[in-house]
Coordinates of C-alpha atoms and ligand atoms in Angstrom, one line a residue:
M747 CA 0.0 0.0 0.0
S748 CA 1.7 3.1 -1.1
S749 CA 0.4 6.7 -1.1
E750 CA -0.7 8.1 -4.4
R751 CA -1.7 11.7 -3.7
K752 CA -3.5 13.4 -6.5
G753 CA -5.1 16.6 -5.3
S754 CA -7.6 16.5 -2.4
I755 CA -8.6 13.0 -1.2
D756 CA -11.0 14.1 1.5
F757 CA -11.5 16.9 4.0
I758 CA -9.4 15.1 6.7
H759 CA -6.4 15.0 4.4
D760 CA -7.1 18.7 3.7
I761 CA -7.0 19.6 7.4
I762 CA -3.7 17.6 7.9
D763 CA -2.2 19.3 4.8
E764 CA -3.1 22.7 6.3
H765 CA -1.5 21.7 9.6
N766 CA 1.6 20.6 7.8
K767 CA 1.8 24.0 6.0
T768 CA 1.7 25.9 9.3
G769 CA 4.0 23.4 11.1
K770 CA 1.3 22.6 13.7
F771 CA 2.2 19.2 15.2
G772 CA 5.7 19.6 13.7
N773 CA 4.6 18.0 10.4
K774 CA 4.4 14.6 12.0
V775 CA 1.2 12.6 11.8
C776 CA 0.0 10.1 14.4
T777 CA -3.4 8.6 14.4
R778 CA -5.0 5.7 16.3
F779 CA -7.8 3.2 15.9
P780 CA -9.6 3.1 19.3
P781 CA -12.0 0.2 19.6
E782 CA -13.7 -0.7 22.8
P783 CA -13.1 -4.5 23.3
N784 CA -16.8 -5.2 23.9
G785 CA -17.5 -7.0 20.6
Y786 CA -16.1 -8.0 17.3
L787 CA -15.2 -5.5 14.6
H788 CA -17.7 -4.8 11.8
I789 CA -17.5 -3.3 8.4
G790 CA -18.1 0.2 9.9
H791 CA -14.9 -0.2 11.9
A792 CA -13.1 -1.2 8.7
K793 CA -13.9 2.3 7.4
S794 CA -12.3 3.8 10.5
I795 CA -9.3 1.4 10.3
C796 CA -8.7 2.2 6.6
L797 CA -8.9 5.9 7.4
N798 CA -6.7 6.0 10.4
F799 CA -4.1 3.5 9.1
G800 CA -4.4 4.9 5.6
I801 CA -3.5 8.4 6.8
A802 CA -0.5 7.1 8.7
I803 CA 0.7 5.5 5.5
D804 CA -0.1 8.6 3.4
Y805 CA 1.9 10.9 5.7
N806 CA 4.7 8.4 6.6
G807 CA 3.4 8.6 10.2
A808 CA 2.2 6.1 12.7
C809 CA -1.1 4.6 13.7
N810 CA -1.6 3.0 17.1
L811 CA -4.1 0.3 18.0
R812 CA -5.7 1.5 21.3
F813 CA -8.2 -0.4 23.3
D814 CA -10.6 2.0 25.0
D815 CA -11.2 -0.3 27.9
T816 CA -13.0 1.8 30.5
N817 CA -16.1 -0.3 30.8
P818 CA -15.0 -3.5 32.6
A819 CA -18.5 -5.0 32.8
K820 CA -18.7 -5.4 29.0
E821 CA -15.2 -6.0 27.9
D822 CA -13.2 -9.1 27.5
Q823 CA -9.9 -10.6 26.3
E824 CA -11.7 -12.6 23.6
F825 CA -12.6 -9.3 22.0
V826 CA -9.1 -7.9 22.3
D827 CA -7.8 -11.0 20.5
S828 CA -10.4 -10.9 17.7
I829 CA -9.8 -7.2 17.1
K830 CA -6.1 -7.7 16.7
E831 CA -6.7 -10.6 14.3
D832 CA -9.1 -8.5 12.2
V833 CA -6.9 -5.4 11.9
S834 CA -4.0 -7.6 10.8
W835 CA -6.2 -9.5 8.4
L836 CA -7.2 -6.2 6.8
G837 CA -3.5 -5.7 6.1
F838 CA -2.5 -3.1 8.6
E839 CA 0.3 -2.9 11.1
W840 CA 0.0 -0.8 14.2
A841 CA 2.9 1.2 15.6
K842 CA 2.0 0.5 19.2
E843 CA -0.5 -1.6 21.0
C844 CA -2.0 0.5 23.7
F845 CA -4.6 0.2 26.4
A846 CA -6.4 3.0 28.1
S847 CA -6.3 0.9 31.2
D848 CA -2.5 1.3 31.2
Y849 CA -3.2 5.0 31.9
Y850 CA -5.5 4.6 34.9
E851 CA -2.8 5.7 37.4
Q852 CA -2.0 8.8 35.3
L853 CA -5.7 9.6 34.9
Y854 CA -6.1 9.4 38.6
I855 CA -3.3 11.9 39.1
W856 CA -4.9 14.2 36.5
A857 CA -8.2 13.9 38.3
Q858 CA -6.5 15.0 41.5
D859 CA -4.9 17.8 39.6
L860 CA -8.3 19.1 38.5
I861 CA -9.6 18.9 42.1
K862 CA -6.6 20.9 43.3
K863 CA -7.3 23.5 40.6
G864 CA -10.9 23.7 41.9
K865 CA -12.2 22.2 38.7
A866 CA -13.6 18.9 40.0
Y867 CA -15.6 17.9 43.0
V868 CA -17.0 14.7 44.6
C869 CA -20.8 14.6 44.2
D870 CA -23.2 12.5 46.2
L871 CA -26.1 12.8 43.8
S872 CA -27.4 9.5 42.4
E873 CA -27.3 8.8 38.6
D874 CA -30.9 9.8 38.3
E875 CA -30.5 12.9 40.3
I876 CA -27.5 14.0 38.2
R877 CA -29.6 13.5 35.1
E878 CA -32.4 15.5 36.6
Y879 CA -30.1 18.3 37.8
R880 CA -28.5 18.5 34.4
G881 CA -31.8 19.5 32.7
T882 CA -32.5 19.3 29.1
S883 CA -30.9 20.9 26.0
S884 CA -34.1 22.7 25.1
G885 CA -33.9 24.6 28.3
G886 CA -36.5 25.9 30.7
K887 CA -40.2 26.4 30.2
D888 CA -39.7 29.1 27.6
G889 CA -37.6 26.6 25.6
T890 CA -34.5 28.8 25.6
T891 CA -33.1 29.2 29.1
P892 CA -30.7 26.4 30.0
N893 CA -32.4 24.7 33.0
G894 CA -29.4 22.9 34.6
K895 CA -29.1 23.2 38.4
N896 CA -25.9 23.2 40.5
S897 CA -25.3 20.1 42.6
P898 CA -25.6 20.8 46.3
Y899 CA -22.1 19.2 46.6
R900 CA -20.5 21.5 44.1
D901 CA -18.8 23.8 46.6
R902 CA -16.9 21.3 48.7
T903 CA -13.4 22.4 49.5
V904 CA -10.4 21.1 47.7
E905 CA -9.2 19.3 50.8
E906 CA -12.6 17.6 51.3
N907 CA -12.7 16.6 47.6
L908 CA -9.2 15.2 47.7
D909 CA -10.0 13.2 50.8
L910 CA -13.3 11.9 49.4
F911 CA -11.8 11.0 46.1
A912 CA -9.0 9.0 47.8
R913 CA -11.6 7.2 49.9
M914 CA -13.6 6.4 46.7
R915 CA -10.5 4.7 45.3
A916 CA -9.9 3.0 48.7
G917 CA -13.3 1.3 48.4
E918 CA -15.0 3.1 51.4
F919 CA -18.2 3.8 49.5
D920 CA -20.7 1.7 47.8
D921 CA -21.1 1.5 44.0
G922 CA -23.0 4.4 42.6
T923 CA -23.0 6.4 45.8
K924 CA -20.5 9.0 44.7
T925 CA -18.9 10.4 41.6
L926 CA -16.2 12.8 40.7
R927 CA -17.4 15.5 38.4
A928 CA -15.8 18.3 36.5
K929 CA -16.9 21.8 37.6
I930 CA -17.7 23.5 34.3
D931 CA -21.1 25.2 33.8
M932 CA -24.5 23.9 34.6
A933 CA -26.0 26.4 32.3
H934 CA -23.9 25.5 29.3
P935 CA -25.9 25.1 26.1
N936 CA -24.1 21.8 25.5
L937 CA -25.3 19.2 28.0
N938 CA -21.9 17.4 27.9
M939 CA -20.4 20.5 29.6
R940 CA -22.8 20.5 32.5
D941 CA -20.5 19.1 35.1
P942 CA -19.8 15.8 33.5
V943 CA -18.8 12.8 35.5
L944 CA -15.1 11.9 35.5
Y945 CA -15.2 8.8 37.8
R946 CA -17.7 6.4 39.0
I947 CA -17.5 3.7 41.7
L948 CA -17.9 0.3 40.2
R949 CA -16.8 -3.0 41.6
A950 CA -16.3 -4.9 38.4
H951 CA -13.5 -7.2 37.4
H952 CA -11.4 -5.6 34.6
H953 CA -10.0 -7.9 31.9
R954 CA -6.5 -6.4 32.4
T955 CA -6.4 -4.6 35.8
G956 CA -8.3 -7.3 37.6
D957 CA -9.7 -6.0 40.9
K958 CA -7.1 -3.3 41.4
W959 CA -9.6 -0.5 40.9
C960 CA -13.1 0.1 42.2
I961 CA -13.4 3.4 40.5
Y962 CA -13.3 3.8 36.7
P963 CA -12.8 6.9 34.6
M964 CA -15.5 7.8 32.1
Y965 CA -14.8 7.5 28.4
D966 CA -14.7 11.3 27.9
F967 CA -12.2 11.7 30.6
T968 CA -10.0 8.9 29.2
H969 CA -10.0 9.3 25.4
G970 CA -8.4 12.7 24.9
Q971 CA -5.8 12.1 27.6
S972 CA -4.9 8.8 26.0
D973 CA -4.5 10.5 22.7
S974 CA -2.3 13.1 24.5
I975 CA -0.1 10.5 26.2
E976 CA 0.5 8.7 22.9
G977 CA 1.3 11.9 21.0
V978 CA -1.7 11.5 18.6
T979 CA -1.9 14.5 16.3
H980 CA -5.3 13.8 14.7
S981 CA -8.0 12.1 16.8
I982 CA -10.4 10.9 14.1
C983 CA -13.8 9.8 15.4
T984 CA -17.4 9.5 14.2
M985 CA -20.0 12.4 14.2
E986 CA -21.7 11.5 17.5
F987 CA -18.6 12.8 19.2
E988 CA -18.9 16.3 17.7
N989 CA -20.9 17.4 20.8
H990 CA -18.1 16.0 23.0
R991 CA -15.3 17.9 21.3
P992 CA -15.7 20.9 23.7
L993 CA -15.2 18.6 26.6
Y994 CA -12.3 16.8 24.9
D995 CA -10.7 20.2 24.5
W996 CA -11.6 21.4 28.0
Y997 CA -9.9 18.5 29.8
L998 CA -6.7 18.9 27.8
E999 CA -6.7 22.6 28.3
N1000 CA -7.4 22.5 32.0
L1001 CA -4.9 19.8 32.6
E1002 CA -2.5 21.9 30.6
I1003 CA -1.2 18.9 28.5
Y1004 CA -0.5 18.4 24.8
A1005 CA -3.7 18.6 22.8
P1006 CA -4.4 16.6 19.7
Q1007 CA -7.1 17.8 17.2
Q1008 CA -10.3 15.9 17.2
I1009 CA -11.9 15.5 13.7
E1010 CA -15.3 13.9 13.1
F1011 CA -16.6 12.0 10.1
A1012 CA -19.8 10.2 9.3
R1013 CA -20.3 6.5 10.3
L1014 CA -20.8 3.9 7.7
N1015 CA -24.3 2.5 7.4
L1016 CA -24.9 -0.4 5.0
T1017 CA -28.2 -1.6 3.5
Y1018 CA -29.8 -4.8 4.7
T1019 CA -27.8 -5.0 7.9
V1020 CA -27.2 -3.4 11.3
L1021 CA -23.8 -2.1 12.4
S1022 CA -24.4 -1.4 16.1
K1023 CA -22.4 -3.6 18.4
R1024 CA -25.3 -3.7 20.8
R1025 CA -27.5 -5.1 18.0
L1026 CA -25.0 -7.5 16.7
L1027 CA -24.6 -8.8 20.3
T1028 CA -28.3 -9.4 20.5
L1029 CA -28.2 -11.4 17.2
V1030 CA -25.4 -13.5 18.8
N1031 CA -26.8 -13.9 22.3
E1032 CA -30.4 -14.6 21.1
N1033 CA -29.1 -17.2 18.6
Y1034 CA -30.4 -15.4 15.5
V1035 CA -27.0 -16.3 14.1
N1036 CA -24.3 -18.8 15.0
G1037 CA -21.7 -16.6 16.6
W1038 CA -19.9 -13.4 15.8
D1039 CA -18.2 -15.0 12.8
D1040 CA -21.4 -16.3 11.3
P1041 CA -21.0 -15.6 7.6
R1042 CA -24.2 -13.6 7.5
M1043 CA -22.8 -11.1 10.1
P1044 CA -21.4 -7.8 8.9
T1045 CA -18.4 -8.5 11.2
L1046 CA -14.9 -8.7 9.7
S1047 CA -14.7 -12.3 11.1
G1048 CA -18.0 -13.1 9.4
Y1049 CA -16.9 -11.7 6.1
R1050 CA -13.6 -13.5 6.4
R1051 CA -15.3 -16.8 7.0
K1052 CA -17.7 -16.2 4.1
G1053 CA -14.8 -15.7 1.8
Y1054 CA -14.5 -11.9 1.5
T1055 CA -10.9 -10.7 0.9
P1056 CA -9.1 -7.8 2.7
T1057 CA -8.5 -6.2 -0.7
A1058 CA -12.2 -6.1 -1.5
I1059 CA -13.0 -4.5 1.9
R1060 CA -10.2 -1.9 1.6
E1061 CA -11.3 -1.1 -2.0
F1062 CA -14.8 -0.6 -0.7
C1063 CA -13.6 1.7 2.0
K1064 CA -11.7 3.7 -0.5
R1065 CA -14.7 4.0 -2.8
I1066 CA -17.2 5.2 -0.2
G1067 CA -14.8 8.0 0.8
V1068 CA -15.1 10.1 3.9
A1069 CA -17.7 12.9 4.5
K1070 CA -19.6 14.5 7.3
A1071 CA -23.1 13.7 6.1
D1072 CA -24.8 10.5 7.2
S1073 CA -25.7 8.1 4.5
R1074 CA -26.5 4.4 3.9
V1075 CA -24.3 2.7 1.4
D1076 CA -25.7 0.1 -1.0
I1077 CA -24.4 -3.3 -0.1
A1078 CA -24.2 -4.0 -3.8
L1079 CA -21.1 -1.7 -3.9
L1080 CA -19.3 -3.9 -1.4
E1081 CA -20.3 -7.0 -3.4
H1082 CA -19.1 -5.3 -6.6
C1083 CA -15.6 -4.7 -5.1
L1084 CA -15.6 -8.3 -3.9
R1085 CA -16.4 -9.8 -7.3
D1086 CA -13.8 -7.6 -9.0
D1087 CA -11.2 -9.0 -6.7
L1088 CA -12.4 -12.6 -6.8
N1089 CA -12.7 -12.6 -10.6
K1090 CA -9.0 -11.9 -11.0
A1091 CA -7.6 -14.5 -8.7
S1092 CA -10.1 -17.4 -8.3
N1093 CA -9.7 -20.7 -9.9
R1094 CA -12.8 -22.2 -11.6
Y1095 CA -14.4 -25.5 -10.9
L1096 CA -17.5 -27.3 -11.9
G1097 CA -20.2 -27.9 -9.2
V1098 CA -23.9 -28.7 -9.4
M1099 CA -26.0 -27.1 -6.7
D1100 CA -29.5 -28.5 -7.5
P1101 CA -28.7 -31.8 -9.3
V1102 CA -30.7 -33.8 -11.7
K1103 CA -29.3 -36.9 -13.3
L1104 CA -28.3 -36.9 -17.0
V1105 CA -27.5 -40.3 -18.6
I1106 CA -25.7 -40.5 -21.9
T1107 CA -27.2 -43.7 -23.4
N1108 CA -24.7 -44.1 -26.2
Y1109 CA -21.6 -43.6 -24.0
P1110 CA -20.1 -46.9 -22.8
E1111 CA -21.1 -47.6 -19.2
D1112 CA -17.7 -48.7 -18.1
K1113 CA -15.8 -46.0 -20.0
R1114 CA -14.0 -43.1 -18.2
E1115 CA -12.2 -40.1 -19.7
T1116 CA -10.4 -37.2 -18.2
L1117 CA -11.0 -33.9 -19.8
T1118 CA -9.0 -30.7 -19.4
G1119 CA -10.4 -27.7 -17.6
I1120 CA -8.9 -24.2 -17.7
N1121 CA -8.3 -23.0 -14.1
N1122 CA -8.6 -19.3 -14.6
P1123 CA -9.4 -17.6 -17.9
E1124 CA -8.1 -14.3 -16.3
D1125 CA -4.8 -15.8 -15.5
E1126 CA -3.0 -18.2 -17.8
S1127 CA -0.4 -19.1 -15.2
A1128 CA -3.1 -20.8 -13.2
G1129 CA -2.9 -23.7 -15.6
T1130 CA -5.3 -26.6 -16.2
R1131 CA -6.7 -29.5 -14.3
E1132 CA -8.3 -32.9 -15.1
I1133 CA -12.0 -33.5 -14.9
P1134 CA -13.4 -37.0 -14.9
F1135 CA -16.2 -37.8 -17.3
S1136 CA -18.6 -40.8 -17.5
N1137 CA -22.0 -41.7 -18.9
E1138 CA -23.8 -40.6 -15.7
L1139 CA -23.7 -36.9 -14.9
Y1140 CA -25.4 -34.4 -12.7
I1141 CA -26.5 -31.1 -14.2
E1142 CA -28.5 -28.2 -12.7
R1143 CA -32.2 -28.8 -12.7
S1144 CA -32.6 -25.2 -13.9
D1145 CA -30.6 -26.0 -17.0
F1146 CA -33.4 -28.2 -18.4
M1147 CA -36.9 -27.2 -19.4
E1148 CA -39.4 -29.7 -20.6
E1149 CA -41.2 -26.9 -22.5
P1150 CA -38.6 -24.3 -23.2
M1151 CA -39.6 -20.8 -23.3
K1152 CA -38.2 -18.5 -26.0
K1153 CA -34.5 -17.7 -25.8
F1154 CA -33.9 -20.7 -23.5
F1155 CA -30.7 -22.1 -25.0
R1156 CA -30.0 -24.8 -22.6
L1157 CA -31.3 -28.4 -22.6
A1158 CA -34.8 -29.4 -23.7
P1159 CA -36.3 -32.4 -25.4
G1160 CA -34.8 -32.8 -28.8
K1161 CA -32.4 -29.9 -28.2
E1162 CA -28.6 -30.0 -28.2
V1163 CA -26.4 -28.3 -25.7
R1164 CA -22.6 -28.1 -24.9
L1165 CA -21.3 -29.7 -21.8
R1166 CA -18.5 -27.5 -20.7
Y1167 CA -15.0 -28.9 -21.7
A1168 CA -16.7 -32.1 -22.8
Y1169 CA -19.2 -33.0 -25.6
L1170 CA -22.4 -31.9 -27.3
V1171 CA -25.4 -33.9 -26.1
T1172 CA -29.0 -34.0 -27.3
C1173 CA -31.9 -34.9 -25.1
T1174 CA -33.8 -37.9 -26.3
D1175 CA -36.3 -38.5 -23.4
I1176 CA -36.9 -37.9 -19.7
I1177 CA -38.0 -40.1 -16.8
K1178 CA -40.4 -38.8 -14.1
D1179 CA -41.5 -40.1 -10.7
D1180 CA -45.1 -40.6 -9.8
A1181 CA -45.4 -37.0 -8.6
G1182 CA -44.3 -35.8 -12.1
N1183 CA -40.8 -34.7 -11.0
I1184 CA -38.0 -35.3 -13.5
T1185 CA -35.7 -37.9 -12.1
Q1186 CA -33.5 -38.6 -15.2
I1187 CA -32.7 -36.9 -18.5
N1188 CA -31.5 -39.2 -21.2
C1189 CA -29.2 -37.9 -23.9
I1190 CA -27.0 -39.1 -26.7
Y1191 CA -23.7 -37.5 -27.3
D1192 CA -21.7 -36.8 -30.4
P1193 CA -18.4 -38.7 -30.0
E1194 CA -16.8 -36.4 -32.6
S1195 CA -17.4 -33.2 -30.5
R1196 CA -14.9 -33.8 -27.7
G1197 CA -13.8 -30.4 -26.4
G1198 CA -17.3 -28.9 -27.2
N1199 CA -17.2 -28.2 -30.9
A1200 CA -19.3 -30.0 -33.6
P1201 CA -17.2 -31.5 -36.4
D1202 CA -19.5 -30.2 -39.0
G1203 CA -19.5 -26.7 -37.6
R1204 CA -23.2 -26.7 -36.6
K1205 CA -24.0 -24.0 -34.1
V1206 CA -24.9 -24.9 -30.5
K1207 CA -25.6 -21.9 -28.4
G1208 CA -25.9 -23.1 -24.9
T1209 CA -23.1 -24.3 -22.6
I1210 CA -23.9 -25.9 -19.3
H1211 CA -21.8 -27.2 -16.4
W1212 CA -21.9 -30.8 -15.1
V1213 CA -20.1 -33.3 -12.9
S1214 CA -19.6 -37.0 -13.3
A1215 CA -22.0 -38.6 -10.9
K1216 CA -19.6 -41.5 -10.5
D1217 CA -16.7 -39.3 -9.4
A1218 CA -18.3 -36.2 -7.8
L1219 CA -17.8 -35.2 -4.2
E1220 CA -21.0 -34.8 -2.2
V1221 CA -20.6 -31.6 -0.2
E1222 CA -22.6 -29.4 2.0
V1223 CA -23.1 -25.9 0.6
R1224 CA -24.3 -23.0 2.7
L1225 CA -26.1 -20.3 0.8
Y1226 CA -26.4 -16.9 2.5
D1227 CA -28.8 -14.1 1.9
Y1228 CA -29.1 -10.7 3.6
L1229 CA -29.6 -10.8 7.3
F1230 CA -32.6 -8.5 7.0
T1231 CA -35.4 -8.1 4.5
E1232 CA -35.5 -4.3 4.9
E1233 CA -32.9 -1.9 3.6
N1234 CA -32.8 0.0 6.8
P1235 CA -33.6 -2.2 9.8
D1236 CA -32.6 0.6 12.2
G1237 CA -35.4 2.6 10.7
L1238 CA -37.8 0.3 12.5
R1239 CA -36.3 1.3 15.8
S1240 CA -37.1 -1.2 18.6
D1241 CA -38.8 -3.4 16.0
W1242 CA -35.6 -3.9 14.0
L1243 CA -35.7 -7.7 14.6
S1244 CA -39.0 -8.0 13.0
C1245 CA -37.4 -7.8 9.6
F1246 CA -34.8 -10.5 10.4
N1247 CA -34.5 -12.7 7.3
K1248 CA -35.5 -16.2 8.3
D1249 CA -34.3 -17.5 5.0
S1250 CA -30.9 -15.9 5.3
L1251 CA -29.2 -19.4 5.6
K1252 CA -30.0 -22.2 3.3
T1253 CA -28.1 -25.5 3.5
I1254 CA -28.0 -27.8 0.5
T1255 CA -26.2 -30.9 -0.8
A1256 CA -24.2 -30.3 -3.9
Y1257 CA -22.0 -32.4 -6.2
V1258 CA -18.7 -31.0 -7.2
E1259 CA -15.7 -32.2 -9.2
P1260 CA -13.0 -34.1 -7.2
A1261 CA -10.4 -31.4 -7.7
V1262 CA -12.2 -29.3 -5.1
N1263 CA -10.6 -31.5 -2.5
N1264 CA -7.2 -30.0 -3.3
V1265 CA -8.3 -26.4 -2.9
G1266 CA -6.6 -24.6 0.0
D1267 CA -8.5 -23.9 3.2
R1268 CA -8.5 -20.1 2.7
E1269 CA -8.5 -20.2 -1.1
N1270 CA -11.4 -18.5 -2.9
F1271 CA -12.7 -20.3 -5.9
Q1272 CA -15.5 -20.1 -8.4
F1273 CA -18.1 -22.7 -9.5
E1274 CA -18.6 -21.7 -13.1
R1275 CA -21.9 -20.0 -13.8
T1276 CA -22.8 -20.1 -10.1
G1277 CA -20.6 -18.0 -7.8
Y1278 CA -17.6 -17.8 -5.6
F1279 CA -17.1 -20.2 -2.7
I1280 CA -14.7 -21.0 0.1
K1281 CA -14.2 -24.0 2.5
D1282 CA -15.8 -23.5 5.8
K1283 CA -14.1 -24.3 9.1
N1284 CA -16.8 -26.9 9.8
S1285 CA -15.4 -29.1 7.0
T1286 CA -14.2 -32.5 8.1
P1287 CA -12.0 -35.1 6.2
E1288 CA -15.2 -36.9 5.4
K1289 CA -17.3 -34.0 4.3
L1290 CA -16.5 -30.6 2.8
V1291 CA -18.6 -27.7 3.9
L1292 CA -18.6 -24.8 1.4
N1293 CA -19.7 -21.3 1.9
R1294 CA -21.1 -19.4 -1.0
T1295 CA -19.2 -16.1 -0.8
I1296 CA -21.3 -14.3 -3.5
G1297 CA -23.2 -15.1 -6.6
L1298 CA -21.9 -14.1 -10.0
K1299 CA -24.6 -11.6 -10.9
D1300 CA -23.4 -8.0 -10.3
S1301 CA -26.3 -5.8 -9.3
W1302 CA -24.1 -2.8 -8.7
A1303 CA -22.8 -2.8 -12.3
K1304 CA -26.5 -2.8 -13.4
I1305 CA -27.3 0.1 -11.0
Q1306 CA -24.4 2.0 -12.5
K1307 CA -25.5 1.4 -16.0
K1308 CA -29.0 2.6 -15.3
Q1309 CA -27.7 5.9 -13.8
Ligands
LIG1805 P1 -21.1 0.7 18.1 O1 -21.9 1.9 18.0 O2 -21.3 -0.3 17.0 O3 -21.0 0.1 19.5 P2 -18.6 2.0 18.7 O4 -18.4 3.3 18.1 O5 -19.1 2.0 20.1 O6 -19.6 1.1 17.8 P3 -15.9 1.4 19.1 O7 -15.3 0.2 19.4 O8 -15.9 2.5 20.1 O9 -17.4 1.1 18.6 O10 -15.3 1.9 17.7 C1 -14.0 2.1 17.4 C2 -13.8 3.2 16.4 O11 -14.5 2.8 15.2 C3 -14.4 4.5 16.8 O12 -13.5 5.5 16.5 C4 -15.7 4.6 16.1 O13 -16.0 5.9 15.9 C5 -15.4 3.8 14.8 N1 -16.7 3.3 14.3 C6 -17.6 2.5 14.9 N2 -18.6 2.3 14.1 C7 -18.3 2.9 12.9 C8 -19.0 3.0 11.7 N3 -20.2 2.4 11.5 N4 -18.5 3.7 10.7 C9 -17.3 4.2 10.8 N5 -16.6 4.2 12.0 C10 -17.1 3.5 13.0
LIG1806 MG1 -17.5 3.8 20.9

């Protein structure tokens, strides 16, 4: 990944360019990706990762991976591990691995510093009371006057506050009975500035600090200072933090420490899915899906398992760009980027998803041939492979029509079709069961047409894929559809689960050519005319399990054409 700067890339690059002109931050750029380890990363995080790591690459700077672990009740080492795996998989290297919890001691000292400066106090109001005292942003009865009220504990002396804060840390008080708050302005138009809480008492086991602490700093009191400690120059975050920026700046200013610049951008939203960790957690915990890495999930581990490539995801993030305005990106664009990448590198195989038997009546029953298949028409160096052929084949049920409609160029009674890499066959008759379902299609083949061309040059339009029933591997194939039936499940608010797609996973038995056995575990491949696939981790030596990564039809290209 090299930088190719041609004019303005986005407004964030513009801001950094401007800083570099004026020498602010000494022309060095340091960013960070700051996940909270309370869930697995999703495609929205990928946008933030590509942005933060991408900027570090563009400016020859550094990007840290920082775990914002200030909420012990919800965080876990499992999430830390998965996040590291996902960032690496995307292809990025962090300069430093950092944890906000490593700064707890420094944060405590800084909190004491604010107390000493008369800018923080211990408050005995309950959580509900704090909220009530804080008032609403619309103000008082006339809708304009800010209606926050000072806490009755606001005027405690510095000595009393220092003593109480030390005793909070020492565990003398029950959970939730006291907080440390900044003394800013209870009439401030921005609610975040009305004496925000810095510390709460919480007896919870932390995945890294264990039971060392029973008070924990709030996110807002942690984030900017962590940036400051690490020498971050540009603290890039999503729009919901715009209202927190005055507070971010206030802490750094009043602590009189180095102040990075916070810059906000719009979150990624994607059609037919949800990207809130809380909602993804619900899908996992309530068994709507089979874990965080279920291939239907918009998590990076889900995409990886489904067969998505890091290149495709990075390309998608590049194409969507960075802006301030909220939008919902069409999932077809992500799929388009994926197909683009898979098309170049994937070897082709033959596989039949919905089989019906085809018997070649004039092909000797005990005869076997091996035909030659081209592995990748996009890449000659991928070579060829051998495909076994016999008198009994499987073809797709949909490649036969008893009464063909106009422009159906595949197989039908009396019609001739090309079997990919093999021969021309003509349907002579069909066999049905009592219910009227076709159980066998009988054909004759033209022995002179090996390779697929008629010796007399007669035209045969249709080509269909097949596998030798006598040689094929029986495999389990998992077909995935979108998780939700609505474009914007979040739009249904608390009813978002009502549009969960109950048909989002379909498991079928398919027959595929034997060479699929030799495909690598993490190797993307294509079944011709069908789609891209990858082996699933549930595969056993006895039975392959394949995930359909994506079908071949590109709806994004169509959308583009229409426009
Ligand atoms: P969620 O709302 O899903 O819980 P979060 O913002 O709490 O997500 P974090 O772990 O705090 O999750 O996110 C780490 C970083 O990724 C943050 O800087 C956050 O702004 C960014 N991020 C999270 N979701 C998105 C998204 N949908 N699009 C772009 N960036 C995102
Ligand atoms: Mg967050």
